[in-house]
Amino acid sequence: MTGAQTATAYQRDWLKGLRGQITEGKPYAFVNADTPHELFHFMDVPMVTNQWWSAVISAKQLAPHYFDQMEDMGFHPHLPRYSSLPLIAQLVGDFEAQPWGGLPAPSILCARSSSDEHPRIFQRWAELSGAELHLLSAPATPDPAPDWWVQARSDWEGLYGSARLDLMVAEMKPLIASLERLTGRDFDPEGFATYMARIDEQERLLDDVADLIARSDKCPVGIAEQMPNVMIPQWHRGSDWALDHVRAFKAEVEDRIGAGNVVCPDERIRMMWIGAGLWFDTSFYRAFEESHGAVFAWSMYLPFAADGYIRADHGDTLRALAARVSAMNEQLHQPPWVNEWLVKEARRWRIDVAVMLVPEHDRFSGYGSYFAREALKASDVRVVEIHSDMVDPRDWDRTTVEAQVRAVLDEVGAE
């Protein structure tokens, strides 16, 4: 497929262009993944996502260098690696060694308090950069419906709770005011509604792609190529480029299916990868095709584009955005939401084996994995747990992990 290369090249060129804009005085934002990116996009404030930058650093095989220094600096060893790696790289300050020359100082910061560590990580960013910090609350949902995706697209007021949505809207308004000051532009509610409709169009296209792949007898696109085709447009969601890319991605998948092109002609076992990407070793996702006909067909990024993002407007676009953001991470990591969603997706995609990344230091994503494991096992899906990390390869032993997975694949193949 050509789409993954196109998306990666676009993101690389975008960041290079961003550095040029910043040199000329344009502000940019540094934000967590579960924040209202839409406000920054709409107000034309370029944005770098913490977890995306962490993945880039890890993919360049630089994470061990920074994590070794993290402990030398006196940070405790249990910081969540995914969210802290960019901060450590910024503190070390060897920008010439970092991808694309490293990050300049941001002008504005934003994070949700969706784990104990995130507020403090971003407070350190603020201390380091002098940037204005916006921290958004993350109160629990009193009565979380296990099948949250059924209500989330339209009946989200009752699902997430009016008080929680009131709070999120109230906290977004000072952020909007800051973006107005930063850009010298007024926030246009009607224009924002049009922009949000474009995002819904993008997510529905990705929903179509997920259906195409899930229904295929043999997987036409593995997750290593799905991820850049989904994640990079999501970082730019609603833009002309993002919509054009997703349309092209859908067309390319349709063409592959029509031509009978598949990842593994001998596909016998379909797998799902649970957790963030294994950014330092994405070739792992193709390790079992030749030996076992086992294909990684599913990761969270493609199906979550629809279930996690599509929210009906109901005449209040800012509130619809609050519904999108107010439980984004929780739906991917906390029971009962994550386990029920994974079971639904495993059935939809006809999954035989789930390989679950359990990051020891990201407690928020790590501990919910146990509930997901038991729910999947109860649904007759074999589960392989890998206790490692998405960006820190220091405890990664690929030979041992491959043997662990192969043992389960052998059992499935013998049935």
Coordinates of C-alpha atoms in Angstrom, one line a residue:
M1 CA 0.0 0.0 0.0
T2 CA 1.1 3.5 -0.7
G3 CA -1.1 5.3 1.8
A4 CA 1.0 4.6 4.9
Q5 CA 4.1 6.1 3.2
T6 CA 2.2 9.1 2.0
A7 CA 0.8 9.8 5.5
T8 CA 4.2 9.4 7.2
A9 CA 5.9 11.7 4.6
Y10 CA 3.1 14.3 5.1
Q11 CA 3.6 14.3 8.9
R12 CA 7.4 14.6 8.6
D13 CA 7.0 17.6 6.2
W14 CA 4.3 19.1 8.4
L15 CA 6.7 19.1 11.4
K16 CA 9.5 20.6 9.4
G17 CA 7.1 23.3 8.2
L18 CA 6.0 23.8 11.8
R19 CA 9.5 24.6 12.9
G20 CA 9.7 27.2 10.2
Q21 CA 6.5 28.8 11.3
I22 CA 7.6 28.9 14.9
T23 CA 10.9 30.5 13.9
E24 CA 8.8 33.2 12.3
G25 CA 6.8 33.7 15.5
K26 CA 3.8 31.4 15.1
P27 CA 2.7 29.8 18.4
Y28 CA 2.1 26.0 18.7
A29 CA 0.4 23.8 21.3
F30 CA 1.8 20.7 23.0
V31 CA -1.2 18.5 24.1
N32 CA -2.1 15.1 25.4
A33 CA -4.0 12.7 23.1
D34 CA -7.3 12.8 25.0
T35 CA -7.8 16.6 24.9
P36 CA -10.0 18.7 22.6
H37 CA -7.7 18.9 19.6
E38 CA -10.5 20.3 17.5
L39 CA -10.3 23.7 19.3
F40 CA -6.6 24.0 18.3
H41 CA -7.2 22.9 14.7
F42 CA -10.1 25.2 14.3
M43 CA -8.3 28.2 15.7
D44 CA -5.3 27.5 13.4
V45 CA -2.9 26.8 16.3
P46 CA -0.5 24.0 15.2
M47 CA -0.4 21.2 17.7
V48 CA 2.0 18.4 18.6
T49 CA 0.5 15.4 20.5
N50 CA 2.6 14.1 23.4
Q51 CA 2.0 10.5 22.7
W52 CA 2.7 10.8 19.0
W53 CA 6.0 12.5 19.7
S54 CA 6.8 9.8 22.2
A55 CA 6.2 7.2 19.5
V56 CA 8.4 9.0 17.0
I57 CA 11.3 9.2 19.6
S58 CA 10.9 5.5 20.3
A59 CA 10.7 4.6 16.6
K60 CA 14.1 6.3 16.2
Q61 CA 15.5 3.9 18.9
L62 CA 16.3 6.9 21.2
A63 CA 14.1 5.9 24.2
P64 CA 16.7 3.9 26.2
H65 CA 19.0 6.9 26.1
Y66 CA 16.4 9.2 27.6
F67 CA 15.0 6.7 30.1
D68 CA 18.5 5.9 31.5
Q69 CA 18.9 9.7 32.0
M70 CA 15.5 10.0 33.5
E71 CA 16.5 7.9 36.5
D72 CA 19.9 9.7 36.7
M73 CA 17.9 13.0 37.0
G74 CA 16.2 11.6 40.1
F75 CA 12.7 10.8 38.6
H76 CA 11.2 7.7 40.1
P77 CA 11.3 4.6 37.9
H78 CA 7.5 4.2 37.7
L79 CA 6.6 7.2 35.6
P80 CA 4.3 6.3 32.7
R81 CA 6.8 5.9 29.8
Y82 CA 4.4 6.8 27.0
S83 CA 3.6 10.2 28.5
S84 CA 6.9 11.1 30.1
L85 CA 9.4 10.4 27.3
P86 CA 9.0 13.7 25.5
L87 CA 9.4 15.6 28.7
I88 CA 12.7 13.8 29.5
A89 CA 13.9 14.4 26.0
Q90 CA 13.1 18.1 26.4
L91 CA 14.9 18.2 29.7
V92 CA 18.0 16.5 28.3
G93 CA 17.9 19.1 25.5
D94 CA 20.1 17.4 22.9
F95 CA 17.9 18.5 20.2
E96 CA 20.4 17.8 17.4
A97 CA 20.1 14.1 18.2
Q98 CA 16.3 14.2 18.3
P99 CA 13.9 13.4 15.4
W100 CA 13.8 16.4 13.0
G101 CA 15.8 18.6 15.3
G102 CA 13.6 18.2 18.4
L103 CA 10.7 20.4 19.5
P104 CA 10.9 24.2 20.1
A105 CA 9.2 25.5 23.3
P106 CA 5.4 25.5 23.0
S107 CA 3.2 28.5 23.6
I108 CA 0.3 26.6 25.2
L109 CA -0.2 23.3 26.9
C110 CA -3.2 21.1 27.5
A111 CA -3.8 17.8 29.3
R112 CA -6.7 15.9 31.0
S113 CA -6.2 14.6 34.5
S114 CA -6.9 11.1 33.3
S115 CA -4.1 9.6 35.4
D116 CA -2.3 10.8 38.5
E117 CA 0.9 11.6 36.6
H118 CA -0.4 13.7 33.7
P119 CA -1.0 17.0 35.6
R120 CA 2.5 16.9 37.1
I121 CA 4.1 16.0 33.8
F122 CA 2.5 19.0 32.1
Q123 CA 3.3 21.2 35.0
R124 CA 6.9 20.4 34.5
W125 CA 6.5 21.3 30.8
A126 CA 5.0 24.6 31.9
E127 CA 7.9 25.3 34.2
L128 CA 10.4 24.4 31.5
S129 CA 8.8 26.3 28.6
G130 CA 6.9 29.1 30.3
A131 CA 3.9 28.1 28.3
E132 CA 0.3 28.6 29.5
L133 CA -1.1 25.4 30.9
H134 CA -4.7 24.2 30.7
L135 CA -5.6 21.1 32.8
L136 CA -9.0 19.6 32.2
S137 CA -10.8 17.5 34.8
A138 CA -11.6 13.8 34.4
P139 CA -14.3 12.9 36.8
A140 CA -15.6 9.3 36.8
T141 CA -18.9 8.4 35.2
P142 CA -21.3 7.4 38.1
D143 CA -23.0 4.6 36.1
P144 CA -20.9 3.5 33.2
A145 CA -23.0 1.5 30.7
P146 CA -20.9 -1.4 29.5
D147 CA -22.1 -1.1 25.9
W148 CA -21.2 2.5 25.8
W149 CA -20.8 2.6 22.0
V150 CA -24.5 2.0 21.5
Q151 CA -25.4 5.3 23.1
A152 CA -22.2 7.3 22.4
R153 CA -22.9 8.4 18.9
S154 CA -26.3 10.1 19.6
D155 CA -27.6 9.5 23.1
W156 CA -24.4 10.8 24.8
E157 CA -26.0 13.2 27.3
G158 CA -27.5 10.3 29.4
L159 CA -24.4 8.1 28.9
Y160 CA -21.8 10.6 30.1
G161 CA -23.9 12.6 32.5
S162 CA -25.0 16.3 32.3
A163 CA -22.8 17.4 35.2
R164 CA -19.7 15.9 33.7
L165 CA -20.5 17.6 30.3
D166 CA -21.3 20.9 32.0
L167 CA -17.8 20.8 33.6
M168 CA -16.0 19.9 30.4
V169 CA -17.7 22.7 28.5
A170 CA -17.0 25.2 31.3
E171 CA -13.3 24.2 31.3
M172 CA -13.0 24.4 27.5
K173 CA -14.3 28.0 27.5
P174 CA -11.1 29.5 29.1
L175 CA -9.1 27.4 26.7
I176 CA -11.0 29.0 23.8
A177 CA -10.4 32.4 25.2
S178 CA -6.6 31.7 25.4
L179 CA -6.6 30.6 21.8
E180 CA -8.4 33.8 20.8
R181 CA -5.7 35.8 22.6
L182 CA -3.0 33.8 21.1
T183 CA -4.3 34.1 17.5
G184 CA -6.1 37.4 17.6
R185 CA -9.2 35.7 16.2
D186 CA -12.7 35.3 17.5
F187 CA -14.1 31.8 17.9
D188 CA -16.9 31.3 15.3
P189 CA -19.5 28.8 16.6
E190 CA -21.1 28.4 13.2
G191 CA -17.8 27.8 11.5
F192 CA -16.9 25.3 14.3
A193 CA -20.1 23.4 13.6
T194 CA -19.1 23.1 10.0
Y195 CA -15.6 21.9 10.9
M196 CA -17.0 19.3 13.4
A197 CA -19.3 18.0 10.6
R198 CA -16.2 17.4 8.5
I199 CA -14.7 15.4 11.3
D200 CA -17.8 13.2 11.5
E201 CA -17.5 12.6 7.8
Q202 CA -13.9 11.5 8.3
E203 CA -14.8 9.1 11.1
R204 CA -17.7 7.6 9.1
L205 CA -15.3 6.9 6.3
L206 CA -12.9 5.1 8.7
D207 CA -15.9 3.2 10.0
D208 CA -16.5 2.0 6.5
V209 CA -12.9 0.9 6.2
A210 CA -13.1 -1.0 9.4
D211 CA -16.2 -2.8 8.1
L212 CA -14.5 -3.6 4.9
I213 CA -11.5 -5.2 6.6
A214 CA -13.6 -6.9 9.3
R215 CA -15.9 -8.6 6.8
S216 CA -13.1 -9.8 4.5
D217 CA -12.5 -13.5 4.4
K218 CA -8.7 -12.8 4.6
C219 CA -7.3 -9.6 5.9
P220 CA -6.4 -7.1 3.1
V221 CA -4.5 -4.6 5.3
G222 CA -2.5 -5.5 8.5
I223 CA -2.3 -3.2 11.5
A224 CA 1.3 -1.9 10.7
E225 CA -0.2 -0.2 7.6
Q226 CA -3.6 0.6 9.2
M227 CA -1.9 2.7 12.0
P228 CA -0.3 5.5 10.0
N229 CA -3.3 5.6 7.6
V230 CA -5.6 6.2 10.6
M231 CA -3.5 7.9 13.3
I232 CA -1.9 10.7 11.2
P233 CA -5.2 11.8 9.6
Q234 CA -6.6 11.7 13.1
W235 CA -4.0 14.1 14.4
H236 CA -5.2 16.5 11.5
R237 CA -8.8 15.5 11.7
G238 CA -11.2 17.6 9.7
S239 CA -8.6 19.2 7.5
D240 CA -8.7 19.0 3.7
W241 CA -5.6 16.7 3.7
A242 CA -7.0 14.4 6.3
L243 CA -10.3 13.9 4.5
D244 CA -8.6 13.4 1.2
H245 CA -6.2 10.9 2.7
V246 CA -9.0 8.9 4.4
R247 CA -11.0 8.8 1.1
A248 CA -7.9 7.5 -0.7
F249 CA -7.3 5.0 2.1
K250 CA -10.8 3.7 1.7
A251 CA -10.4 3.5 -2.1
E252 CA -7.1 1.6 -1.8
V253 CA -8.6 -0.9 0.6
E254 CA -11.6 -1.4 -1.7
D255 CA -9.1 -1.9 -4.6
R256 CA -7.1 -4.5 -2.6
I257 CA -10.3 -6.4 -1.8
G258 CA -11.5 -6.3 -5.3
A259 CA -8.2 -7.5 -6.6
G260 CA -7.9 -10.3 -4.0
N261 CA -4.8 -8.8 -2.5
V262 CA -4.3 -10.0 1.1
V263 CA -1.7 -9.7 3.8
C264 CA -1.2 -13.5 4.1
P265 CA -2.7 -15.8 1.4
D266 CA -2.4 -18.7 3.9
E267 CA -4.3 -16.8 6.7
R268 CA -5.6 -19.3 9.2
I269 CA -5.6 -17.4 12.4
R270 CA -6.7 -13.8 13.0
M271 CA -5.2 -11.8 15.8
M272 CA -5.9 -8.5 17.6
W273 CA -3.3 -6.3 19.2
I274 CA -4.5 -4.7 22.4
G275 CA -2.8 -1.6 23.6
A276 CA -0.8 1.3 22.0
G277 CA 1.5 0.5 19.1
L278 CA 4.8 -1.3 19.7
W279 CA 6.5 1.7 18.3
F280 CA 10.1 0.6 18.5
D281 CA 9.5 -2.8 16.8
T282 CA 6.5 -2.6 14.4
S283 CA 7.9 -5.5 12.3
F284 CA 6.7 -7.8 15.2
Y285 CA 3.3 -7.5 13.7
R286 CA 4.2 -9.6 10.7
A287 CA 6.3 -12.2 12.6
F288 CA 3.7 -15.0 12.5
E289 CA 2.3 -14.9 9.0
E290 CA 4.7 -17.3 7.3
S291 CA 5.0 -19.8 10.2
H292 CA 1.4 -19.9 11.3
G293 CA -0.8 -18.0 8.8
A294 CA -1.5 -15.7 11.7
V295 CA -2.3 -12.1 10.9
F296 CA -2.7 -9.1 13.1
A297 CA -5.9 -7.7 11.6
W298 CA -7.1 -5.5 14.5
S299 CA -5.7 -2.7 16.6
M300 CA -7.8 -0.1 18.5
Y301 CA -7.0 2.9 16.3
L302 CA -9.2 2.1 13.3
P303 CA -12.5 1.0 15.0
F304 CA -12.2 3.6 17.7
A305 CA -12.3 6.3 15.1
A306 CA -16.0 5.7 14.8
D307 CA -17.1 4.5 18.3
G308 CA -14.8 7.0 20.1
Y309 CA -15.3 10.1 17.9
I310 CA -18.7 10.2 16.1
R311 CA -21.0 12.4 18.2
A312 CA -24.3 13.9 17.0
D313 CA -24.4 17.7 17.2
H314 CA -27.9 18.2 18.6
G315 CA -27.5 21.9 18.0
D316 CA -24.7 22.3 20.6
T317 CA -21.4 21.6 18.9
L318 CA -19.2 22.4 21.9
R319 CA -21.2 20.0 24.1
A320 CA -20.8 17.3 21.4
L321 CA -17.1 17.9 21.6
A322 CA -17.2 17.5 25.4
A323 CA -19.0 14.2 24.9
R324 CA -16.2 13.1 22.6
V325 CA -13.4 14.1 24.9
S326 CA -14.9 13.5 28.4
A327 CA -14.3 9.8 28.5
M328 CA -12.0 9.1 25.6
N329 CA -9.1 7.4 27.4
E330 CA -11.5 5.7 29.9
Q331 CA -13.3 3.9 27.1
L332 CA -10.0 2.4 25.9
H333 CA -8.6 1.4 29.3
Q334 CA -11.2 1.2 32.1
P335 CA -13.7 -1.6 32.9
P336 CA -16.5 -2.1 32.2
W337 CA -16.0 -0.1 29.0
V338 CA -12.8 -1.5 27.6
N339 CA -13.6 -5.2 28.2
E340 CA -17.1 -5.1 26.7
W341 CA -15.8 -3.1 23.7
L342 CA -13.0 -5.5 23.0
V343 CA -15.4 -8.5 23.2
K344 CA -17.7 -6.8 20.7
E345 CA -14.8 -6.0 18.4
A346 CA -13.3 -9.6 18.7
R347 CA -16.7 -11.0 17.5
R348 CA -17.0 -8.5 14.7
W349 CA -13.5 -9.2 13.4
R350 CA -13.7 -13.0 14.1
I351 CA -10.6 -12.9 16.3
D352 CA -8.9 -16.1 17.4
V353 CA -6.0 -14.8 19.5
A354 CA -5.5 -11.5 21.3
V355 CA -2.0 -10.3 22.1
M356 CA -2.3 -7.8 25.0
L357 CA 0.5 -5.3 25.8
V358 CA 0.5 -4.7 29.6
P359 CA 2.7 -1.7 30.3
E360 CA 4.0 -2.0 33.8
H361 CA 4.4 1.7 34.5
D362 CA 1.2 3.0 32.7
R363 CA -1.1 2.0 35.5
F364 CA -4.2 3.5 33.8
S365 CA -3.8 1.3 30.8
G366 CA -2.1 -1.6 32.4
Y367 CA -4.5 -2.5 35.2
G368 CA -7.6 -2.5 33.0
S369 CA -6.0 -5.1 30.9
Y370 CA -6.8 -7.8 33.4
F371 CA -10.6 -7.3 33.1
A372 CA -10.2 -7.3 29.3
R373 CA -8.3 -10.6 29.5
E374 CA -11.0 -12.4 31.5
A375 CA -13.8 -11.1 29.3
L376 CA -12.0 -12.2 26.1
K377 CA -11.2 -15.6 27.6
A378 CA -14.9 -16.0 28.5
S379 CA -15.7 -15.3 24.8
D380 CA -13.3 -18.1 23.7
V381 CA -10.6 -15.8 22.5
R382 CA -7.1 -16.9 23.5
V383 CA -5.1 -14.2 25.2
V384 CA -1.3 -13.7 25.3
E385 CA -0.1 -11.1 27.8
I386 CA 3.1 -9.3 27.1
H387 CA 4.5 -7.4 30.0
S388 CA 6.5 -4.7 28.3
D389 CA 6.1 -1.1 27.1
M390 CA 5.0 0.7 24.0
V391 CA 8.0 3.0 23.8
D392 CA 10.6 1.6 26.2
P393 CA 12.4 -1.4 24.7
R394 CA 14.8 -2.0 27.6
D395 CA 12.7 -4.9 28.9
W396 CA 11.6 -6.2 25.5
D397 CA 12.9 -9.6 24.6
R398 CA 11.5 -10.4 21.1
T399 CA 12.7 -14.0 21.0
T400 CA 11.0 -14.8 24.3
V401 CA 7.8 -13.0 23.3
E402 CA 7.7 -14.7 19.9
A403 CA 8.0 -18.1 21.6
Q404 CA 5.2 -17.1 24.0
V405 CA 2.9 -16.2 21.1
R406 CA 3.9 -19.2 18.9
A407 CA 3.0 -21.6 21.7
V408 CA -0.6 -20.3 21.7
L409 CA -0.7 -20.3 17.9
D410 CA 0.4 -23.9 17.9
E411 CA -2.5 -24.8 20.2
V412 CA -5.0 -23.0 18.0
G413 CA -3.6 -24.6 14.9
A414 CA -3.9 -28.0 16.4
E415 CA -7.6 -27.6 17.2

